[in-house]
Amino acid sequence: MVYTQKKVYDHNLHFSLDEIPPRVEPRKVLMASPEYFDIIDIKNPHMEKGLGNLNKELAITQWENVRNEYLRLAEKGIIDSVNIISGVPGCEDMVFAANQTFPWRDENGEKLVILSKMRHCSRQKEVPYFEEFFREEGYKINKLVKTSLFEGMGDLIPHYGKMLLYGGYGFRTQKSAYDEIAQLLNVPIIALELVNENFYHLDTCFLPLDEETVLICAEAFSTEGLKTIKKMFREVIAIPVHEAALNFSLNAHIINDQVTGKKVALMQKGGVITFHHLVKKGFEVIELDTSEFIKSGGSVFCMKMMVY
Ligand code: ARG
């Protein structure tokens, strides 16, 4: 094997995708219920507009609509199940279930999870509730010892179908976290610097569709990061900054199911350019309204975690 495992790469990529082993995609959805969702401070620029302006009742309805879509997909066998963790008083952002952990299945099929080290104190309180879920599900729990900032699947996104990860850093996660995580998971991680605070998590600007294609917002990345992305994907489709930032169109959830072969995308409604590309790539696009969650800086992708 030519490529070096357990290592973080930025521009010195000396391996190609063909050398990377395949990966089975997770099929269970995990969400956290929204009864204590609120916007009480400014953790990212989107929250400036959201503060004092949340329609809580509407938020709950929108969350239920997202959950109901997943229940329908489970009925159709496109995902396995929908699992819900109860929201907790004082954890106003807990509903963003993509951030507290990073679940993984290693090359031997063993389930493990890395617990996040959230940047904000109020969000650190969310992590033990997710830890409990994964413990009950039989995951090996991993705590980071050399890292102080890591925000789970918000910043660490797998290459579709491959044992390869992309790690965003600059706002929420520290770059060196990926050294520790690459060791723990025994996979290469390609580090991508985020340079625009509207795109403070990688999941706001980087949306892989399949092994060869990714949708991105170019303005979110450094010049070096963009070059790296172009090396890894045959097709890199740029979505305009206004659509990605205002509509959260790249915070969509792509289900490219390896079992049924079905391609479904769940996204915030109104992202017309993103919508068009997804349809062209053969996705059935389900448009949802997550306006109340966008006020807090998140949409469909970060309202769930995919677990094994
Ligand atoms: N208000 C939350 C925060 O700033 C939103 C998190 C959204 N999550 C995401 N993966 N983009 O922490």
PDB file of N, CA, C and O in Angstrom, residues 33-106:
ATOM      1  N   SER A  33     -34.235  15.844  20.325  1.00  0.00           N
ATOM      2  CA  SER A  33     -35.528  16.539  20.252  1.00  0.00           C
ATOM      3  C   SER A  33     -35.397  18.021  20.648  1.00  0.00           C
ATOM      4  O   SER A  33     -34.511  18.403  21.416  1.00  0.00           O
ATOM      5  N   PRO A  34     -36.270  18.867  20.098  1.00  0.00           N
ATOM      6  CA  PRO A  34     -36.053  20.320  20.116  1.00  0.00           C
ATOM      7  C   PRO A  34     -36.732  21.099  21.246  1.00  0.00           C
ATOM      8  O   PRO A  34     -36.758  22.327  21.195  1.00  0.00           O
ATOM      9  N   GLU A  35     -37.291  20.418  22.270  1.00  0.00           N
ATOM     10  CA  GLU A  35     -38.098  21.193  23.235  1.00  0.00           C
ATOM     11  C   GLU A  35     -37.312  22.292  23.958  1.00  0.00           C
ATOM     12  O   GLU A  35     -37.881  23.269  24.410  1.00  0.00           O
ATOM     13  N   TYR A  36     -35.985  22.143  24.079  1.00  0.00           N
ATOM     14  CA  TYR A  36     -35.194  23.189  24.754  1.00  0.00           C
ATOM     15  C   TYR A  36     -34.333  23.992  23.779  1.00  0.00           C
ATOM     16  O   TYR A  36     -33.423  24.710  24.191  1.00  0.00           O
ATOM     17  N   PHE A  37     -34.608  23.834  22.481  1.00  0.00           N
ATOM     18  CA  PHE A  37     -33.857  24.611  21.479  1.00  0.00           C
ATOM     19  C   PHE A  37     -34.098  26.103  21.698  1.00  0.00           C
ATOM     20  O   PHE A  37     -35.222  26.539  21.956  1.00  0.00           O
ATOM     21  N   ASP A  38     -33.044  26.892  21.623  1.00  0.00           N
ATOM     22  CA  ASP A  38     -33.190  28.340  21.804  1.00  0.00           C
ATOM     23  C   ASP A  38     -31.978  29.049  21.193  1.00  0.00           C
ATOM     24  O   ASP A  38     -30.977  28.399  20.867  1.00  0.00           O
ATOM     25  N   ILE A  39     -32.103  30.357  21.043  1.00  0.00           N
ATOM     26  CA  ILE A  39     -30.959  31.155  20.594  1.00  0.00           C
ATOM     27  C   ILE A  39     -30.728  32.204  21.671  1.00  0.00           C
ATOM     28  O   ILE A  39     -31.503  33.159  21.803  1.00  0.00           O
ATOM     29  N   ILE A  40     -29.679  32.003  22.467  1.00  0.00           N
ATOM     30  CA  ILE A  40     -29.487  32.888  23.623  1.00  0.00           C
ATOM     31  C   ILE A  40     -28.139  33.611  23.584  1.00  0.00           C
ATOM     32  O   ILE A  40     -27.854  34.434  24.433  1.00  0.00           O
ATOM     33  N   ASP A  41     -27.326  33.295  22.617  1.00  0.00           N
ATOM     34  CA  ASP A  41     -26.038  33.983  22.467  1.00  0.00           C
ATOM     35  C   ASP A  41     -25.598  33.897  21.008  1.00  0.00           C
ATOM     36  O   ASP A  41     -26.346  33.376  20.174  1.00  0.00           O
ATOM     37  N   ILE A  42     -24.399  34.406  20.712  1.00  0.00           N
ATOM     38  CA  ILE A  42     -23.941  34.430  19.323  1.00  0.00           C
ATOM     39  C   ILE A  42     -22.677  33.578  19.194  1.00  0.00           C
ATOM     40  O   ILE A  42     -21.583  34.024  19.536  1.00  0.00           O
ATOM     41  N   LYS A  43     -22.867  32.369  18.710  1.00  0.00           N
ATOM     42  CA  LYS A  43     -21.721  31.459  18.559  1.00  0.00           C
ATOM     43  C   LYS A  43     -21.191  31.492  17.126  1.00  0.00           C
ATOM     44  O   LYS A  43     -20.116  30.999  16.848  1.00  0.00           O
ATOM     45  N   ASN A  44     -21.987  32.019  16.226  1.00  0.00           N
ATOM     46  CA  ASN A  44     -21.574  32.138  14.820  1.00  0.00           C
ATOM     47  C   ASN A  44     -22.351  33.315  14.228  1.00  0.00           C
ATOM     48  O   ASN A  44     -23.366  33.734  14.807  1.00  0.00           O
ATOM     49  N   PRO A  45     -21.881  33.886  13.108  1.00  0.00           N
ATOM     50  CA  PRO A  45     -22.491  35.124  12.584  1.00  0.00           C
ATOM     51  C   PRO A  45     -23.979  35.000  12.248  1.00  0.00           C
ATOM     52  O   PRO A  45     -24.703  36.000  12.318  1.00  0.00           O
ATOM     53  N   HIS A  46     -24.451  33.813  11.934  1.00  0.00           N
ATOM     54  CA  HIS A  46     -25.863  33.644  11.580  1.00  0.00           C
ATOM     55  C   HIS A  46     -26.762  33.930  12.784  1.00  0.00           C
ATOM     56  O   HIS A  46     -27.909  34.343  12.634  1.00  0.00           O
ATOM     57  N   MET A  47     -26.235  33.710  13.973  1.00  0.00           N
ATOM     58  CA  MET A  47     -27.042  33.855  15.188  1.00  0.00           C
ATOM     59  C   MET A  47     -27.325  35.329  15.523  1.00  0.00           C
ATOM     60  O   MET A  47     -28.230  35.618  16.298  1.00  0.00           O
ATOM     61  N   GLU A  48     -26.553  36.232  14.909  1.00  0.00           N
ATOM     62  CA  GLU A  48     -26.810  37.659  15.153  1.00  0.00           C
ATOM     63  C   GLU A  48     -28.237  38.026  14.742  1.00  0.00           C
ATOM     64  O   GLU A  48     -28.925  38.760  15.431  1.00  0.00           O
ATOM     65  N   LYS A  49     -28.658  37.467  13.599  1.00  0.00           N
ATOM     66  CA  LYS A  49     -30.023  37.731  13.125  1.00  0.00           C
ATOM     67  C   LYS A  49     -31.047  36.921  13.915  1.00  0.00           C
ATOM     68  O   LYS A  49     -32.199  37.306  14.037  1.00  0.00           O
ATOM     69  N   GLY A  50     -30.608  35.804  14.448  1.00  0.00           N
ATOM     70  CA  GLY A  50     -31.534  34.895  15.126  1.00  0.00           C
ATOM     71  C   GLY A  50     -31.848  35.273  16.559  1.00  0.00           C
ATOM     72  O   GLY A  50     -32.941  34.985  17.072  1.00  0.00           O
ATOM     73  N   LEU A  51     -30.903  35.966  17.196  1.00  0.00           N
ATOM     74  CA  LEU A  51     -31.060  36.290  18.614  1.00  0.00           C
ATOM     75  C   LEU A  51     -32.330  37.119  18.845  1.00  0.00           C
ATOM     76  O   LEU A  51     -32.518  38.158  18.215  1.00  0.00           O
ATOM     77  N   GLY A  52     -33.197  36.664  19.723  1.00  0.00           N
ATOM     78  CA  GLY A  52     -34.440  37.369  20.035  1.00  0.00           C
ATOM     79  C   GLY A  52     -35.488  37.252  18.940  1.00  0.00           C
ATOM     80  O   GLY A  52     -36.492  37.960  18.941  1.00  0.00           O
ATOM     81  N   ASN A  53     -35.276  36.373  17.994  1.00  0.00           N
ATOM     82  CA  ASN A  53     -36.108  36.347  16.804  1.00  0.00           C
ATOM     83  C   ASN A  53     -36.527  34.920  16.448  1.00  0.00           C
ATOM     84  O   ASN A  53     -36.836  34.615  15.306  1.00  0.00           O
ATOM     85  N   LEU A  54     -36.508  34.035  17.462  1.00  0.00           N
ATOM     86  CA  LEU A  54     -36.816  32.629  17.192  1.00  0.00           C
ATOM     87  C   LEU A  54     -38.302  32.372  17.370  1.00  0.00           C
ATOM     88  O   LEU A  54     -38.888  32.782  18.369  1.00  0.00           O
ATOM     89  N   ASN A  55     -38.897  31.696  16.414  1.00  0.00           N
ATOM     90  CA  ASN A  55     -40.285  31.243  16.558  1.00  0.00           C
ATOM     91  C   ASN A  55     -40.212  29.777  17.010  1.00  0.00           C
ATOM     92  O   ASN A  55     -40.041  28.873  16.196  1.00  0.00           O
ATOM     93  N   LYS A  56     -40.338  29.599  18.316  1.00  0.00           N
ATOM     94  CA  LYS A  56     -40.098  28.283  18.912  1.00  0.00           C
ATOM     95  C   LYS A  56     -41.106  27.239  18.428  1.00  0.00           C
ATOM     96  O   LYS A  56     -40.745  26.100  18.121  1.00  0.00           O
ATOM     97  N   GLU A  57     -42.356  27.678  18.357  1.00  0.00           N
ATOM     98  CA  GLU A  57     -43.403  26.742  17.923  1.00  0.00           C
ATOM     99  C   GLU A  57     -43.129  26.247  16.493  1.00  0.00           C
ATOM    100  O   GLU A  57     -43.232  25.063  16.196  1.00  0.00           O
ATOM    101  N   LEU A  58     -42.753  27.215  15.649  1.00  0.00           N
ATOM    102  CA  LEU A  58     -42.438  26.870  14.266  1.00  0.00           C
ATOM    103  C   LEU A  58     -41.213  25.947  14.225  1.00  0.00           C
ATOM    104  O   LEU A  58     -41.172  24.978  13.450  1.00  0.00           O
ATOM    105  N   ALA A  59     -40.235  26.230  15.071  1.00  0.00           N
ATOM    106  CA  ALA A  59     -39.022  25.393  15.113  1.00  0.00           C
ATOM    107  C   ALA A  59     -39.402  23.945  15.411  1.00  0.00           C
ATOM    108  O   ALA A  59     -38.908  23.016  14.757  1.00  0.00           O
ATOM    109  N   ILE A  60     -40.287  23.764  16.369  1.00  0.00           N
ATOM    110  CA  ILE A  60     -40.676  22.391  16.747  1.00  0.00           C
ATOM    111  C   ILE A  60     -41.373  21.700  15.574  1.00  0.00           C
ATOM    112  O   ILE A  60     -41.087  20.557  15.253  1.00  0.00           O
ATOM    113  N   THR A  61     -42.266  22.435  14.910  1.00  0.00           N
ATOM    114  CA  THR A  61     -42.939  21.857  13.738  1.00  0.00           C
ATOM    115  C   THR A  61     -41.926  21.499  12.650  1.00  0.00           C
ATOM    116  O   THR A  61     -42.003  20.434  12.034  1.00  0.00           O
ATOM    117  N   GLN A  62     -40.970  22.399  12.420  1.00  0.00           N
ATOM    118  CA  GLN A  62     -39.971  22.130  11.368  1.00  0.00           C
ATOM    119  C   GLN A  62     -39.128  20.900  11.712  1.00  0.00           C
ATOM    120  O   GLN A  62     -38.831  20.072  10.852  1.00  0.00           O
ATOM    121  N   TRP A  63     -38.762  20.791  12.981  1.00  0.00           N
ATOM    122  CA  TRP A  63     -37.969  19.627  13.419  1.00  0.00           C
ATOM    123  C   TRP A  63     -38.786  18.351  13.204  1.00  0.00           C
ATOM    124  O   TRP A  63     -38.261  17.341  12.715  1.00  0.00           O
ATOM    125  N   GLU A  64     -40.083  18.422  13.558  1.00  0.00           N
ATOM    126  CA  GLU A  64     -40.948  17.234  13.392  1.00  0.00           C
ATOM    127  C   GLU A  64     -41.072  16.856  11.914  1.00  0.00           C
ATOM    128  O   GLU A  64     -41.105  15.673  11.571  1.00  0.00           O
ATOM    129  N   ASN A  65     -41.117  17.868  11.055  1.00  0.00           N
ATOM    130  CA  ASN A  65     -41.194  17.574   9.614  1.00  0.00           C
ATOM    131  C   ASN A  65     -39.939  16.863   9.120  1.00  0.00           C
ATOM    132  O   ASN A  65     -40.023  15.949   8.296  1.00  0.00           O
ATOM    133  N   VAL A  66     -38.779  17.297   9.623  1.00  0.00           N
ATOM    134  CA  VAL A  66     -37.531  16.629   9.236  1.00  0.00           C
ATOM    135  C   VAL A  66     -37.569  15.180   9.731  1.00  0.00           C
ATOM    136  O   VAL A  66     -37.328  14.236   8.976  1.00  0.00           O
ATOM    137  N   ARG A  67     -37.932  15.004  11.003  1.00  0.00           N
ATOM    138  CA  ARG A  67     -38.007  13.644  11.556  1.00  0.00           C
ATOM    139  C   ARG A  67     -38.996  12.780  10.763  1.00  0.00           C
ATOM    140  O   ARG A  67     -38.721  11.619  10.448  1.00  0.00           O
ATOM    141  N   ASN A  68     -40.146  13.368  10.399  1.00  0.00           N
ATOM    142  CA  ASN A  68     -41.144  12.596   9.656  1.00  0.00           C
ATOM    143  C   ASN A  68     -40.627  12.150   8.287  1.00  0.00           C
ATOM    144  O   ASN A  68     -40.954  11.061   7.829  1.00  0.00           O
ATOM    145  N   GLU A  69     -39.822  12.997   7.650  1.00  0.00           N
ATOM    146  CA  GLU A  69     -39.212  12.585   6.370  1.00  0.00           C
ATOM    147  C   GLU A  69     -38.325  11.376   6.586  1.00  0.00           C
ATOM    148  O   GLU A  69     -38.316  10.440   5.789  1.00  0.00           O
ATOM    149  N   TYR A  70     -37.548  11.407   7.670  1.00  0.00           N
ATOM    150  CA  TYR A  70     -36.672  10.262   7.951  1.00  0.00           C
ATOM    151  C   TYR A  70     -37.503   9.014   8.255  1.00  0.00           C
ATOM    152  O   TYR A  70     -37.137   7.912   7.849  1.00  0.00           O
ATOM    153  N   LEU A  71     -38.611   9.190   8.948  1.00  0.00           N
ATOM    154  CA  LEU A  71     -39.462   8.028   9.240  1.00  0.00           C
ATOM    155  C   LEU A  71     -39.988   7.437   7.933  1.00  0.00           C
ATOM    156  O   LEU A  71     -40.040   6.219   7.757  1.00  0.00           O
ATOM    157  N   ARG A  72     -40.350   8.301   6.997  1.00  0.00           N
ATOM    158  CA  ARG A  72     -40.822   7.826   5.689  1.00  0.00           C
ATOM    159  C   ARG A  72     -39.711   7.078   4.942  1.00  0.00           C
ATOM    160  O   ARG A  72     -39.953   6.036   4.339  1.00  0.00           O
ATOM    161  N   LEU A  73     -38.492   7.624   5.019  1.00  0.00           N
ATOM    162  CA  LEU A  73     -37.367   6.952   4.346  1.00  0.00           C
ATOM    163  C   LEU A  73     -37.094   5.601   4.997  1.00  0.00           C
ATOM    164  O   LEU A  73     -36.716   4.643   4.321  1.00  0.00           O
ATOM    165  N   ALA A  74     -37.306   5.523   6.311  1.00  0.00           N
ATOM    166  CA  ALA A  74     -37.110   4.240   7.006  1.00  0.00           C
ATOM    167  C   ALA A  74     -38.166   3.235   6.548  1.00  0.00           C
ATOM    168  O   ALA A  74     -37.868   2.060   6.313  1.00  0.00           O
ATOM    169  N   GLU A  75     -39.406   3.717   6.395  1.00  0.00           N
ATOM    170  CA  GLU A  75     -40.475   2.837   5.894  1.00  0.00           C
ATOM    171  C   GLU A  75     -40.145   2.277   4.518  1.00  0.00           C
ATOM    172  O   GLU A  75     -40.441   1.128   4.210  1.00  0.00           O
ATOM    173  N   LYS A  76     -39.513   3.116   3.704  1.00  0.00           N
ATOM    174  CA  LYS A  76     -39.147   2.680   2.347  1.00  0.00           C
ATOM    175  C   LYS A  76     -37.863   1.856   2.325  1.00  0.00           C
ATOM    176  O   LYS A  76     -37.409   1.447   1.253  1.00  0.00           O
ATOM    177  N   GLY A  77     -37.212   1.706   3.476  1.00  0.00           N
ATOM    178  CA  GLY A  77     -35.980   0.902   3.537  1.00  0.00           C
ATOM    179  C   GLY A  77     -34.744   1.621   3.022  1.00  0.00           C
ATOM    180  O   GLY A  77     -33.708   1.002   2.776  1.00  0.00           O
ATOM    181  N   ILE A  78     -34.844   2.960   2.884  1.00  0.00           N
ATOM    182  CA  ILE A  78     -33.687   3.717   2.380  1.00  0.00           C
ATOM    183  C   ILE A  78     -32.733   4.039   3.538  1.00  0.00           C
ATOM    184  O   ILE A  78     -31.532   4.214   3.348  1.00  0.00           O
ATOM    185  N   ILE A  79     -33.283   4.127   4.746  1.00  0.00           N
ATOM    186  CA  ILE A  79     -32.447   4.137   5.958  1.00  0.00           C
ATOM    187  C   ILE A  79     -33.014   3.048   6.875  1.00  0.00           C
ATOM    188  O   ILE A  79     -34.127   2.550   6.634  1.00  0.00           O
ATOM    189  N   ASP A  80     -32.261   2.691   7.921  1.00  0.00           N
ATOM    190  CA  ASP A  80     -32.707   1.594   8.790  1.00  0.00           C
ATOM    191  C   ASP A  80     -33.688   2.052   9.864  1.00  0.00           C
ATOM    192  O   ASP A  80     -34.692   1.401  10.106  1.00  0.00           O
ATOM    193  N   SER A  81     -33.355   3.160  10.545  1.00  0.00           N
ATOM    194  CA  SER A  81     -34.202   3.566  11.668  1.00  0.00           C
ATOM    195  C   SER A  81     -33.935   5.013  12.038  1.00  0.00           C
ATOM    196  O   SER A  81     -32.938   5.611  11.613  1.00  0.00           O
ATOM    197  N   VAL A  82     -34.845   5.558  12.858  1.00  0.00           N
ATOM    198  CA  VAL A  82     -34.681   6.922  13.374  1.00  0.00           C
ATOM    199  C   VAL A  82     -34.616   6.818  14.890  1.00  0.00           C
ATOM    200  O   VAL A  82     -35.524   6.274  15.522  1.00  0.00           O
ATOM    201  N   ASN A  83     -33.531   7.300  15.465  1.00  0.00           N
ATOM    202  CA  ASN A  83     -33.319   7.233  16.914  1.00  0.00           C
ATOM    203  C   ASN A  83     -33.316   8.651  17.470  1.00  0.00           C
ATOM    204  O   ASN A  83     -32.705   9.550  16.878  1.00  0.00           O
ATOM    205  N   ILE A  84     -34.003   8.824  18.606  1.00  0.00           N
ATOM    206  CA  ILE A  84     -34.125  10.186  19.158  1.00  0.00           C
ATOM    207  C   ILE A  84     -33.551  10.233  20.581  1.00  0.00           C
ATOM    208  O   ILE A  84     -33.926   9.422  21.435  1.00  0.00           O
ATOM    209  N   ILE A  85     -32.671  11.204  20.829  1.00  0.00           N
ATOM    210  CA  ILE A  85     -32.214  11.493  22.191  1.00  0.00           C
ATOM    211  C   ILE A  85     -33.059  12.664  22.684  1.00  0.00           C
ATOM    212  O   ILE A  85     -33.295  13.613  21.929  1.00  0.00           O
ATOM    213  N   SER A  86     -33.515  12.615  23.943  1.00  0.00           N
ATOM    214  CA  SER A  86     -34.334  13.723  24.458  1.00  0.00           C
ATOM    215  C   SER A  86     -33.493  14.957  24.706  1.00  0.00           C
ATOM    216  O   SER A  86     -32.397  14.860  25.286  1.00  0.00           O
ATOM    217  N   GLY A  87     -34.016  16.106  24.310  1.00  0.00           N
ATOM    218  CA  GLY A  87     -33.372  17.378  24.604  1.00  0.00           C
ATOM    219  C   GLY A  87     -33.263  17.580  26.109  1.00  0.00           C
ATOM    220  O   GLY A  87     -34.024  16.988  26.881  1.00  0.00           O
ATOM    221  N   VAL A  88     -32.327  18.436  26.521  1.00  0.00           N
ATOM    222  CA  VAL A  88     -32.064  18.629  27.946  1.00  0.00           C
ATOM    223  C   VAL A  88     -32.135  20.130  28.252  1.00  0.00           C
ATOM    224  O   VAL A  88     -31.606  20.932  27.481  1.00  0.00           O
ATOM    225  N   PRO A  89     -32.775  20.509  29.366  1.00  0.00           N
ATOM    226  CA  PRO A  89     -32.825  21.935  29.720  1.00  0.00           C
ATOM    227  C   PRO A  89     -31.413  22.502  29.860  1.00  0.00           C
ATOM    228  O   PRO A  89     -30.534  21.832  30.397  1.00  0.00           O
ATOM    229  N   GLY A  90     -31.192  23.698  29.325  1.00  0.00           N
ATOM    230  CA  GLY A  90     -29.869  24.326  29.421  1.00  0.00           C
ATOM    231  C   GLY A  90     -28.944  23.938  28.277  1.00  0.00           C
ATOM    232  O   GLY A  90     -27.842  24.461  28.168  1.00  0.00           O
ATOM    233  N   CYS A  91     -29.397  23.005  27.422  1.00  0.00           N
ATOM    234  CA  CYS A  91     -28.598  22.623  26.245  1.00  0.00           C
ATOM    235  C   CYS A  91     -29.339  23.115  25.010  1.00  0.00           C
ATOM    236  O   CYS A  91     -29.972  22.326  24.290  1.00  0.00           O
ATOM    237  N   GLU A  92     -29.264  24.419  24.765  1.00  0.00           N
ATOM    238  CA  GLU A  92     -30.104  25.042  23.740  1.00  0.00           C
ATOM    239  C   GLU A  92     -29.717  24.666  22.304  1.00  0.00           C
ATOM    240  O   GLU A  92     -30.507  24.852  21.390  1.00  0.00           O
ATOM    241  N   ASP A  93     -28.497  24.134  22.128  1.00  0.00           N
ATOM    242  CA  ASP A  93     -28.046  23.775  20.772  1.00  0.00           C
ATOM    243  C   ASP A  93     -27.983  22.265  20.546  1.00  0.00           C
ATOM    244  O   ASP A  93     -27.469  21.811  19.528  1.00  0.00           O
ATOM    245  N   MET A  94     -28.514  21.514  21.489  1.00  0.00           N
ATOM    246  CA  MET A  94     -28.357  20.054  21.460  1.00  0.00           C
ATOM    247  C   MET A  94     -28.982  19.405  20.225  1.00  0.00           C
ATOM    248  O   MET A  94     -28.587  18.331  19.784  1.00  0.00           O
ATOM    249  N   VAL A  95     -29.971  20.118  19.687  1.00  0.00           N
ATOM    250  CA  VAL A  95     -30.680  19.644  18.506  1.00  0.00           C
ATOM    251  C   VAL A  95     -29.738  19.452  17.294  1.00  0.00           C
ATOM    252  O   VAL A  95     -30.043  18.691  16.382  1.00  0.00           O
ATOM    253  N   PHE A  96     -28.578  20.110  17.332  1.00  0.00           N
ATOM    254  CA  PHE A  96     -27.614  19.955  16.237  1.00  0.00           C
ATOM    255  C   PHE A  96     -26.759  18.713  16.504  1.00  0.00           C
ATOM    256  O   PHE A  96     -25.622  18.787  16.971  1.00  0.00           O
ATOM    257  N   ALA A  97     -27.342  17.577  16.193  1.00  0.00           N
ATOM    258  CA  ALA A  97     -26.788  16.282  16.602  1.00  0.00           C
ATOM    259  C   ALA A  97     -25.547  15.860  15.814  1.00  0.00           C
ATOM    260  O   ALA A  97     -24.973  14.801  16.081  1.00  0.00           O
ATOM    261  N   ALA A  98     -25.124  16.688  14.863  1.00  0.00           N
ATOM    262  CA  ALA A  98     -23.934  16.334  14.078  1.00  0.00           C
ATOM    263  C   ALA A  98     -22.641  16.748  14.773  1.00  0.00           C
ATOM    264  O   ALA A  98     -21.556  16.453  14.255  1.00  0.00           O
ATOM    265  N   ASN A  99     -22.739  17.433  15.869  1.00  0.00           N
ATOM    266  CA  ASN A  99     -21.545  18.094  16.411  1.00  0.00           C
ATOM    267  C   ASN A  99     -20.884  17.442  17.623  1.00  0.00           C
ATOM    268  O   ASN A  99     -19.696  17.638  17.852  1.00  0.00           O
ATOM    269  N   GLN A 100     -21.626  16.705  18.412  1.00  0.00           N
ATOM    270  CA  GLN A 100     -21.118  16.258  19.712  1.00  0.00           C
ATOM    271  C   GLN A 100     -20.189  15.055  19.623  1.00  0.00           C
ATOM    272  O   GLN A 100     -19.473  14.739  20.582  1.00  0.00           O
ATOM    273  N   THR A 101     -20.230  14.355  18.486  1.00  0.00           N
ATOM    274  CA  THR A 101     -19.468  13.108  18.365  1.00  0.00           C
ATOM    275  C   THR A 101     -19.017  12.886  16.922  1.00  0.00           C
ATOM    276  O   THR A 101     -19.494  13.561  16.001  1.00  0.00           O
ATOM    277  N   PHE A 102     -18.159  11.872  16.772  1.00  0.00           N
ATOM    278  CA  PHE A 102     -17.842  11.391  15.430  1.00  0.00           C
ATOM    279  C   PHE A 102     -17.855   9.866  15.459  1.00  0.00           C
ATOM    280  O   PHE A 102     -16.915   9.230  15.937  1.00  0.00           O
ATOM    281  N   PRO A 103     -18.949   9.233  14.988  1.00  0.00           N
ATOM    282  CA  PRO A 103     -19.026   7.775  14.969  1.00  0.00           C
ATOM    283  C   PRO A 103     -18.302   7.195  13.749  1.00  0.00           C
ATOM    284  O   PRO A 103     -18.270   7.816  12.686  1.00  0.00           O
ATOM    285  N   TRP A 104     -17.782   5.996  13.916  1.00  0.00           N
ATOM    286  CA  TRP A 104     -16.982   5.397  12.838  1.00  0.00           C
ATOM    287  C   TRP A 104     -17.046   3.891  12.951  1.00  0.00           C
ATOM    288  O   TRP A 104     -17.367   3.362  14.025  1.00  0.00           O
ATOM    289  N   ARG A 105     -16.797   3.212  11.846  1.00  0.00           N
ATOM    290  CA  ARG A 105     -16.644   1.755  11.875  1.00  0.00           C
ATOM    291  C   ARG A 105     -15.285   1.451  11.278  1.00  0.00           C
ATOM    292  O   ARG A 105     -15.018   1.857  10.150  1.00  0.00           O
ATOM    293  N   ASP A 106     -14.429   0.793  12.056  1.00  0.00           N
ATOM    294  CA  ASP A 106     -13.056   0.629  11.582  1.00  0.00           C
ATOM    295  C   ASP A 106     -12.951  -0.500  10.556  1.00  0.00           C
ATOM    296  O   ASP A 106     -13.945  -1.128  10.199  1.00  0.00           O
TER     297      ASP A 106
END
